[in-house]
Amino acid sequence: MPDDVEGFRRFAAARLPALYRSAVFLCGDPHAAEDLVQESLTKVYLVWGTRRIDDPLAYTRTTMMRTFLSLRRRRSASEYPVDVLPDETVADPDVAERLDLQRVLAQLSPLDRAIVVLRYLEDQSVDDVALAVNRTPGNVRVRASRALGRMRGLLVDEPFPEREPCHE
Amino acid sequence: MSRFLKESHAMSDIQATALFHRAAGTVTRLPGHVVDASVQLGAGRARRRRLVHLAEAAAVAAVVASAATLGVSSLGDRGASTVGQASHDFGIDTDQMATALSAMLPAPASIEPGGDAVPGWLEQVFNQVEFPALISSGEARLTSVTYRSGTDQANVAVVVERLSTATLEPVRHHFCDATPTSACTETGLGSLIVLAATGSVGTQPGLVTLLTEDGWLVQAATTDTMVVPSATLVQIAVDKAWLA
């Protein structure tokens, strides 16, 4: 049990909204996003106070990205979210825009999705993104550029395939 | 067509950032207490997983007779790297750790080298196990070990194969994504990853596969799944990978 449980709770409460937002764009559905945030915070919780963490938010962000990528890699049939993004009509144009964005993101590879979310949602530098996803800065630049190009090419009149599940 | 898709025909970094920020503003907030409570539960689950990994590591240490194994094993994740750290996490005094670990391990058992000769039963085991078509470097070794626990005795076949780095991801994909029965787990033992563990189901031979990040594929298989626990297959495979 971490010595500074209260400190962790304060940190988690303050950063939860941003972490959850990123997780929603990574996973594509709110339930998988909750699971991802939970697992990531659990990992941080286990080391909280037992080692020096200079930047807890960056540490948590990196933990979440690597957890996301790891979960995608070792996905199994044990748990399979059945709700797919509905092709629904939404009155709020901003919400509709987010759903469009989520559908487009779902067609990127998990790694490219992580890079795009870090780079453009969390405003991380290329170097920081590279650190979080364990790639070189050059590779991140190329992938981010290609991902944007891919997103650019995804038009609304193309049918969107079903998403792959975020969690194992 | 949404505003985003209209924009996306000429999306720059700045436009992408603006788009993400606009879209993020519509995400419903997550109630803090949900995650706060589940983190506590998740921590418990993680501890239990790590304790199992620690037990595996201890068993491996016994098998390879190397006390150093525990010292370099990252138990369950890359965080806790020492017995002292694990002791702190599990709330068990260091001097009680051995007792706690012993309780986690299967019944007293021994694993003896079986030599490099390939007996007929070993070939039979591997004929029953469905292996993926691997692109091997051609460097492979087939061995066997004898598992004894009480009056039970069983043979375990082990294949150690060197893969080229380029073939790792397809193999990983085969086990983790394309094989429905695979249970992919990071053991924390260095770069070892448990990719598939099947067994104790009907007459299907037990099979454990480990893929190390430096390119060793180790598979331990037995037809005596009622005798040899899956955890022991893991230990044997880890042992062989450790020595590879």
Short mmCIF file of C-alpha atoms in Angstrom, two decimals:
data_model
loop_
_atom_site.label_atom_id
_atom_site.label_comp_id
_atom_site.label_asym_id
_atom_site.label_seq_id
_atom_site.Cartn_x
_atom_site.Cartn_y
_atom_site.Cartn_z
CA MET A 1 0.00 0.00 0.00
CA PRO A 2 1.50 3.38 -0.93
CA ASP A 3 2.39 5.56 2.03
CA ASP A 4 0.85 8.63 0.45
CA VAL A 5 -2.58 7.34 -0.45
CA GLU A 6 -4.17 10.75 -0.05
CA GLY A 7 -1.60 12.26 -2.36
CA PHE A 8 -2.43 9.67 -4.97
CA ARG A 9 -6.15 10.30 -4.62
CA ARG A 10 -5.65 14.03 -5.08
CA PHE A 11 -3.50 13.42 -8.13
CA ALA A 12 -5.93 10.93 -9.65
CA ALA A 13 -8.93 13.18 -9.04
CA ALA A 14 -7.21 16.17 -10.62
CA ARG A 15 -5.96 14.31 -13.68
CA LEU A 16 -8.82 11.94 -14.21
CA PRO A 17 -10.78 14.05 -16.70
CA ALA A 18 -7.82 14.51 -19.04
CA LEU A 19 -6.77 10.87 -18.79
CA TYR A 20 -10.30 9.71 -19.44
CA ARG A 21 -10.68 11.98 -22.46
CA SER A 22 -7.53 10.57 -23.99
CA ALA A 23 -8.67 7.04 -23.21
CA VAL A 24 -11.98 7.64 -24.96
CA PHE A 25 -10.19 8.57 -28.15
CA LEU A 26 -7.81 5.64 -27.82
CA CYS A 27 -10.47 3.03 -27.12
CA GLY A 28 -13.44 4.49 -28.90
CA ASP A 29 -16.01 3.64 -26.28
CA PRO A 30 -16.45 4.92 -22.74
CA HIS A 31 -16.48 1.56 -20.98
CA ALA A 32 -13.20 0.38 -22.43
CA ALA A 33 -11.81 3.83 -21.68
CA GLU A 34 -12.80 3.48 -18.02
CA ASP A 35 -11.05 0.12 -17.88
CA LEU A 36 -7.93 1.54 -19.46
CA VAL A 37 -7.82 4.48 -17.04
CA GLN A 38 -8.43 2.15 -14.14
CA GLU A 39 -5.67 -0.23 -15.08
CA SER A 40 -3.25 2.60 -15.74
CA LEU A 41 -3.98 4.33 -12.45
CA THR A 42 -3.69 0.99 -10.69
CA LYS A 43 -0.20 0.57 -12.03
CA VAL A 44 0.73 4.06 -10.91
CA TYR A 45 -0.90 3.46 -7.55
CA LEU A 46 1.28 0.41 -6.97
CA VAL A 47 4.48 2.39 -7.34
CA TRP A 48 3.23 5.66 -5.87
CA GLY A 49 5.57 6.72 -3.09
CA THR A 50 7.85 3.73 -3.57
CA ARG A 51 10.03 5.39 -6.15
CA ARG A 52 10.82 8.87 -7.31
CA ILE A 53 8.46 10.07 -10.01
CA ASP A 54 9.48 13.52 -11.18
CA ASP A 55 6.46 14.13 -13.36
CA PRO A 56 3.50 12.02 -12.22
CA LEU A 57 1.29 13.09 -15.10
CA ALA A 58 3.86 12.21 -17.72
CA TYR A 59 4.53 8.93 -15.92
CA THR A 60 0.82 8.13 -15.85
CA ARG A 61 0.35 9.14 -19.47
CA THR A 62 3.20 6.90 -20.54
CA THR A 63 1.83 4.07 -18.41
CA MET A 64 -1.57 4.48 -20.04
CA MET A 65 -0.21 4.49 -23.57
CA ARG A 66 1.91 1.42 -22.97
CA THR A 67 -0.96 -0.32 -21.24
CA PHE A 68 -3.18 0.48 -24.20
CA LEU A 69 -0.65 -0.85 -26.69
CA SER A 70 0.08 -3.90 -24.57
CA LEU A 71 -3.60 -4.71 -24.13
CA ARG A 72 -4.13 -4.46 -27.84
CA ARG A 73 -1.23 -6.79 -28.46
CA ARG A 74 -2.33 -9.46 -26.04
CA ARG A 75 -6.02 -9.16 -26.65
CA SER A 76 -7.85 -12.40 -26.01
CA ALA A 77 -11.35 -13.67 -26.47
CA SER A 78 -12.03 -13.54 -22.74
CA GLU A 79 -13.65 -10.14 -22.88
CA TYR A 80 -15.12 -8.58 -25.95
CA PRO A 81 -17.04 -5.34 -25.82
CA VAL A 82 -20.09 -5.77 -27.98
CA ASP A 83 -21.18 -2.18 -28.30
CA VAL A 84 -19.88 -0.64 -31.47
CA LEU A 85 -19.99 3.01 -32.20
CA PRO A 86 -23.52 3.61 -33.36
CA ASP A 87 -24.04 5.12 -36.76
CA GLU A 88 -26.52 7.43 -35.18
CA THR A 89 -27.90 10.83 -35.88
CA VAL A 90 -26.78 13.27 -33.21
CA ALA A 91 -28.30 16.70 -32.88
CA ASP A 92 -25.28 18.37 -31.31
CA PRO A 93 -22.80 19.09 -34.13
CA ASP A 94 -19.86 18.97 -31.74
CA VAL A 95 -20.83 15.53 -30.48
CA ALA A 96 -21.37 14.36 -34.04
CA GLU A 97 -17.93 15.65 -34.89
CA ARG A 98 -16.42 13.70 -31.99
CA LEU A 99 -18.15 10.51 -33.10
CA ASP A 100 -16.81 11.06 -36.61
CA LEU A 101 -13.36 11.54 -35.18
CA GLN A 102 -13.66 8.38 -33.10
CA ARG A 103 -14.73 6.39 -36.14
CA VAL A 104 -11.79 7.66 -38.13
CA LEU A 105 -9.39 6.97 -35.25
CA ALA A 106 -10.72 3.44 -34.96
CA GLN A 107 -9.34 2.73 -38.40
CA LEU A 108 -5.81 3.66 -37.43
CA SER A 109 -3.46 1.13 -35.89
CA PRO A 110 -3.29 1.27 -32.07
CA LEU A 111 0.20 2.75 -32.26
CA ASP A 112 -0.79 5.46 -34.71
CA ARG A 113 -3.86 6.21 -32.63
CA ALA A 114 -1.72 6.59 -29.52
CA ILE A 115 0.66 8.88 -31.37
CA VAL A 116 -2.11 11.06 -32.77
CA VAL A 117 -3.87 11.35 -29.41
CA LEU A 118 -0.67 12.28 -27.61
CA ARG A 119 0.43 14.70 -30.28
CA TYR A 120 -2.80 16.51 -31.08
CA LEU A 121 -5.04 16.03 -28.07
CA GLU A 122 -2.44 16.21 -25.34
CA ASP A 123 -0.16 18.63 -27.21
CA GLN A 124 2.92 16.58 -26.47
CA SER A 125 6.19 17.24 -28.22
CA VAL A 126 7.48 14.71 -30.69
CA ASP A 127 10.22 13.75 -28.23
CA ASP A 128 7.74 13.18 -25.41
CA VAL A 129 5.48 11.14 -27.66
CA ALA A 130 8.45 9.06 -28.75
CA LEU A 131 9.29 8.38 -25.12
CA ALA A 132 5.74 7.40 -24.27
CA VAL A 133 5.30 4.95 -27.12
CA ASN A 134 8.87 3.73 -27.12
CA ARG A 135 9.70 4.83 -30.65
CA THR A 136 12.23 7.20 -32.14
CA PRO A 137 11.24 10.84 -32.72
CA GLY A 138 11.72 10.37 -36.45
CA ASN A 139 9.42 7.40 -36.48
CA VAL A 140 6.81 9.36 -34.53
CA ARG A 141 6.99 12.25 -37.02
CA VAL A 142 6.52 9.95 -39.97
CA ARG A 143 3.69 8.03 -38.34
CA ALA A 144 1.89 11.18 -37.22
CA SER A 145 2.10 12.63 -40.70
CA ARG A 146 0.88 9.45 -42.35
CA ALA A 147 -1.90 9.09 -39.79
CA LEU A 148 -3.16 12.58 -40.53
CA GLY A 149 -3.02 11.80 -44.21
CA ARG A 150 -4.99 8.63 -43.64
CA MET A 151 -7.56 10.47 -41.55
CA ARG A 152 -7.81 13.08 -44.26
CA GLY A 153 -8.70 10.40 -46.75
CA LEU A 154 -11.46 8.85 -44.72
CA LEU A 155 -14.63 10.31 -46.06
CA VAL A 156 -17.96 10.12 -44.41
CA ASP A 157 -19.61 8.29 -47.28
CA GLU A 158 -17.28 5.34 -46.87
CA PRO A 159 -18.71 2.63 -44.65
CA PHE A 160 -16.92 2.39 -41.33
CA PRO A 161 -15.90 -1.11 -40.33
CA GLU A 162 -16.56 -2.37 -36.84
CA ARG A 163 -13.99 -1.38 -34.30
CA GLU A 164 -11.68 -3.86 -32.74
CA PRO A 165 -12.03 -4.11 -28.98
CA CYS A 166 -9.73 -2.03 -26.85
CA HIS A 167 -9.48 -4.44 -23.97
CA GLU A 168 -8.61 -8.05 -23.63
CA MET B 1 -20.74 15.45 -43.69
CA SER B 2 -19.42 16.79 -40.42
CA ARG B 3 -17.33 19.86 -39.95
CA PHE B 4 -14.38 17.58 -39.21
CA LEU B 5 -14.61 15.67 -42.41
CA LYS B 6 -14.86 18.82 -44.42
CA GLU B 7 -11.77 20.14 -42.67
CA SER B 8 -9.95 16.91 -42.96
CA HIS B 9 -9.38 17.30 -46.67
CA ALA B 10 -6.62 19.71 -45.76
CA MET B 11 -5.83 18.93 -42.17
CA SER B 12 -2.73 20.48 -40.76
CA ASP B 13 -1.19 19.89 -37.35
CA ILE B 14 -2.93 23.01 -36.07
CA GLN B 15 -6.28 21.95 -37.46
CA ALA B 16 -5.87 18.49 -36.02
CA THR B 17 -5.10 19.96 -32.61
CA ALA B 18 -8.13 22.23 -32.79
CA LEU B 19 -10.31 19.35 -33.88
CA PHE B 20 -9.19 17.12 -31.02
CA HIS B 21 -9.70 19.84 -28.46
CA ARG B 22 -13.19 20.62 -29.75
CA ALA B 23 -14.12 16.96 -29.76
CA ALA B 24 -12.63 16.40 -26.31
CA GLY B 25 -14.91 19.08 -24.93
CA THR B 26 -17.91 16.85 -25.62
CA VAL B 27 -16.62 13.85 -23.67
CA THR B 28 -18.76 13.26 -20.59
CA ARG B 29 -16.87 13.51 -17.36
CA LEU B 30 -16.08 10.29 -15.55
CA PRO B 31 -17.19 10.25 -11.91
CA GLY B 32 -14.00 10.33 -9.85
CA HIS B 33 -15.20 7.93 -7.21
CA VAL B 34 -15.66 5.16 -9.78
CA VAL B 35 -12.02 5.00 -10.66
CA ASP B 36 -10.89 5.78 -7.14
CA ALA B 37 -12.71 2.72 -5.82
CA SER B 38 -11.74 0.49 -8.71
CA VAL B 39 -8.10 1.39 -8.36
CA GLN B 40 -8.18 -0.13 -4.91
CA LEU B 41 -9.72 -3.31 -6.30
CA GLY B 42 -7.37 -3.31 -9.25
CA ALA B 43 -4.40 -2.98 -6.95
CA GLY B 44 -5.52 -6.11 -5.15
CA ARG B 45 -5.84 -7.97 -8.41
CA ALA B 46 -2.44 -6.79 -9.58
CA ARG B 47 -0.87 -7.91 -6.32
CA ARG B 48 -2.33 -11.37 -6.69
CA ARG B 49 -1.04 -11.60 -10.25
CA ARG B 50 2.37 -10.47 -9.15
CA LEU B 51 2.42 -12.96 -6.30
CA VAL B 52 1.82 -15.74 -8.80
CA HIS B 53 4.64 -14.39 -10.92
CA LEU B 54 6.84 -14.22 -7.88
CA ALA B 55 6.04 -17.82 -7.12
CA GLU B 56 6.91 -18.73 -10.69
CA ALA B 57 10.15 -16.82 -10.40
CA ALA B 58 11.01 -18.60 -7.19
CA ALA B 59 10.33 -21.95 -8.80
CA VAL B 60 12.48 -21.01 -11.75
CA ALA B 61 15.20 -19.97 -9.36
CA ALA B 62 15.06 -23.41 -7.79
CA VAL B 63 15.09 -25.15 -11.13
CA VAL B 64 18.09 -23.33 -12.44
CA ALA B 65 19.69 -23.23 -8.99
CA SER B 66 20.38 -19.58 -9.44
CA ALA B 67 19.66 -17.20 -6.60
CA ALA B 68 20.34 -14.38 -9.00
CA THR B 69 17.14 -15.15 -10.85
CA LEU B 70 14.99 -13.49 -8.23
CA GLY B 71 17.24 -10.50 -8.07
CA VAL B 72 16.83 -9.64 -11.72
CA SER B 73 13.25 -10.74 -12.14
CA SER B 74 10.82 -7.93 -12.54
CA LEU B 75 7.92 -9.48 -10.74
CA GLY B 76 4.77 -9.05 -12.72
CA ASP B 77 5.57 -5.69 -14.13
CA ARG B 78 8.68 -3.66 -14.60
CA GLY B 79 8.11 -1.87 -11.33
CA ALA B 80 8.88 -4.21 -8.49
CA SER B 81 12.28 -5.62 -9.12
CA THR B 82 13.39 -7.05 -5.83
CA VAL B 83 12.13 -9.39 -3.18
CA GLY B 84 12.23 -6.44 -0.80
CA GLN B 85 9.93 -4.47 -3.06
CA ALA B 86 7.58 -7.42 -3.40
CA SER B 87 7.62 -7.84 0.36
CA HIS B 88 6.58 -4.23 0.75
CA ASP B 89 3.82 -4.55 -1.83
CA PHE B 90 2.39 -7.76 -0.47
CA GLY B 91 2.68 -6.75 3.17
CA ILE B 92 4.74 -9.83 3.98
CA ASP B 93 7.94 -9.63 5.99
CA THR B 94 10.97 -10.53 3.96
CA ASP B 95 11.86 -13.37 6.29
CA GLN B 96 8.34 -14.76 5.84
CA MET B 97 8.48 -14.50 2.07
CA ALA B 98 9.87 -17.99 1.56
CA THR B 99 7.02 -19.49 3.57
CA ALA B 100 4.46 -17.46 1.67
CA LEU B 101 5.96 -18.49 -1.63
CA SER B 102 6.08 -22.13 -0.69
CA ALA B 103 2.36 -22.02 -0.06
CA MET B 104 1.85 -20.67 -3.56
CA LEU B 105 3.84 -23.36 -5.29
CA PRO B 106 2.45 -26.69 -6.45
CA ALA B 107 3.06 -29.80 -4.39
CA PRO B 108 6.72 -30.75 -3.99
CA ALA B 109 7.98 -31.72 -7.37
CA SER B 110 11.24 -32.28 -9.14
CA ILE B 111 12.26 -31.62 -12.67
CA GLU B 112 15.13 -33.61 -14.01
CA PRO B 113 16.95 -33.20 -17.28
CA GLY B 114 15.98 -35.76 -19.84
CA GLY B 115 18.84 -35.25 -22.22
CA ASP B 116 18.88 -34.26 -25.82
CA ALA B 117 17.96 -37.66 -27.20
CA VAL B 118 14.53 -37.60 -28.78
CA PRO B 119 12.41 -40.49 -27.52
CA GLY B 120 9.40 -41.70 -29.44
CA TRP B 121 6.87 -40.22 -27.03
CA LEU B 122 8.30 -36.77 -27.56
CA GLU B 123 7.76 -36.97 -31.27
CA GLN B 124 4.23 -38.16 -30.53
CA VAL B 125 3.57 -35.12 -28.33
CA PHE B 126 4.67 -32.71 -30.97
CA ASN B 127 2.66 -34.48 -33.59
CA GLN B 128 -0.43 -33.78 -31.49
CA VAL B 129 0.35 -30.15 -30.90
CA GLU B 130 -0.56 -27.76 -33.60
CA PHE B 131 2.38 -25.49 -34.19
CA PRO B 132 2.22 -22.42 -36.33
CA ALA B 133 4.23 -22.27 -39.49
CA LEU B 134 7.25 -20.42 -38.23
CA ILE B 135 10.02 -18.88 -40.15
CA SER B 136 12.90 -20.19 -38.20
CA SER B 137 16.52 -19.28 -38.37
CA GLY B 138 17.10 -23.00 -38.45
CA GLU B 139 18.63 -23.01 -35.00
CA ALA B 140 16.41 -25.30 -32.97
CA ARG B 141 16.90 -27.76 -30.13
CA LEU B 142 14.54 -30.47 -29.00
CA THR B 143 14.92 -31.76 -25.46
CA SER B 144 12.88 -33.36 -22.74
CA VAL B 145 12.57 -33.25 -18.98
CA THR B 146 11.00 -35.62 -16.48
CA TYR B 147 8.56 -34.17 -13.99
CA ARG B 148 8.02 -36.01 -10.69
CA SER B 149 5.54 -35.13 -7.98
CA GLY B 150 4.81 -37.74 -5.32
CA THR B 151 4.11 -40.95 -7.16
CA ASP B 152 3.26 -39.12 -10.36
CA GLN B 153 5.74 -38.89 -13.17
CA ALA B 154 5.42 -37.31 -16.56
CA ASN B 155 7.56 -36.40 -19.51
CA VAL B 156 7.64 -32.91 -20.89
CA ALA B 157 8.94 -32.15 -24.35
CA VAL B 158 10.69 -28.86 -24.92
CA VAL B 159 11.64 -27.19 -28.15
CA VAL B 160 13.90 -24.18 -28.13
CA GLU B 161 14.04 -22.31 -31.38
CA ARG B 162 15.88 -19.22 -32.43
CA LEU B 163 13.78 -16.85 -34.52
CA SER B 164 14.96 -13.97 -36.55
CA THR B 165 13.93 -10.63 -35.10
CA ALA B 166 11.82 -9.92 -38.15
CA THR B 167 9.61 -12.91 -37.43
CA LEU B 168 8.75 -11.99 -33.84
CA GLU B 169 5.73 -9.85 -34.53
CA PRO B 170 3.98 -12.38 -36.81
CA VAL B 171 4.57 -15.07 -34.21
CA ARG B 172 3.29 -12.82 -31.45
CA HIS B 173 0.28 -12.03 -33.57
CA HIS B 174 -0.33 -15.69 -34.21
CA PHE B 175 -0.52 -16.53 -30.54
CA CYS B 176 -2.05 -13.37 -29.09
CA ASP B 177 -4.44 -12.26 -31.77
CA ALA B 178 -5.14 -15.17 -34.05
CA THR B 179 -5.26 -18.01 -31.52
CA PRO B 180 -8.51 -17.83 -29.58
CA THR B 181 -7.24 -19.92 -26.67
CA SER B 182 -4.05 -17.98 -26.13
CA ALA B 183 -3.46 -16.25 -22.83
CA CYS B 184 -0.82 -13.67 -23.35
CA THR B 185 0.88 -12.55 -20.20
CA GLU B 186 3.96 -10.60 -19.49
CA THR B 187 5.73 -12.71 -16.94
CA GLY B 188 8.06 -9.97 -15.86
CA LEU B 189 10.92 -12.41 -16.13
CA GLY B 190 13.19 -10.25 -18.14
CA SER B 191 11.74 -10.01 -21.61
CA LEU B 192 9.80 -13.24 -21.48
CA ILE B 193 6.18 -13.25 -22.49
CA VAL B 194 3.80 -16.14 -22.00
CA LEU B 195 2.00 -16.30 -25.26
CA ALA B 196 -0.16 -19.35 -25.12
CA ALA B 197 -1.05 -21.81 -22.43
CA THR B 198 -3.49 -24.55 -23.14
CA GLY B 199 -4.04 -27.87 -21.52
CA SER B 200 -6.13 -29.80 -19.07
CA VAL B 201 -8.90 -29.70 -21.61
CA GLY B 202 -9.95 -33.09 -22.90
CA THR B 203 -7.08 -34.89 -24.51
CA GLN B 204 -5.44 -31.77 -25.86
CA PRO B 205 -1.79 -31.81 -24.88
CA GLY B 206 -0.70 -29.07 -22.51
CA LEU B 207 1.33 -26.46 -24.27
CA VAL B 208 3.06 -23.38 -23.03
CA THR B 209 4.81 -21.01 -25.36
CA LEU B 210 7.25 -18.32 -24.43
CA LEU B 211 8.55 -15.74 -26.82
CA THR B 212 11.42 -13.64 -25.65
CA GLU B 213 11.99 -10.24 -27.09
CA ASP B 214 15.47 -11.24 -28.13
CA GLY B 215 14.05 -13.92 -30.39
CA TRP B 216 13.88 -17.23 -28.55
CA LEU B 217 10.76 -19.30 -28.92
CA VAL B 218 10.42 -21.93 -26.22
CA GLN B 219 7.59 -24.41 -26.10
CA ALA B 220 6.96 -27.01 -23.43
CA ALA B 221 4.39 -29.68 -24.12
CA THR B 222 3.05 -32.78 -22.42
CA THR B 223 0.26 -35.25 -22.96
CA ASP B 224 0.00 -35.83 -19.23
CA THR B 225 -1.99 -32.74 -18.45
CA MET B 226 -3.61 -34.35 -15.44
CA VAL B 227 -0.18 -34.73 -13.88
CA VAL B 228 1.78 -31.72 -14.98
CA PRO B 229 0.24 -28.39 -13.91
CA SER B 230 0.24 -25.57 -16.43
CA ALA B 231 2.35 -23.52 -14.01
CA THR B 232 5.00 -26.21 -14.13
CA LEU B 233 5.02 -26.12 -17.90
CA VAL B 234 5.60 -22.40 -17.59
CA GLN B 235 8.45 -23.00 -15.18
CA ILE B 236 10.06 -25.52 -17.47
CA ALA B 237 9.74 -23.29 -20.50
CA VAL B 238 11.08 -20.30 -18.58
CA ASP B 239 13.94 -22.41 -17.33
CA LYS B 240 14.87 -23.42 -20.85
CA ALA B 241 14.51 -19.91 -22.16
CA TRP B 242 16.65 -18.66 -19.33
CA LEU B 243 19.37 -21.04 -20.33
CA ALA B 244 18.96 -20.53 -24.07
#
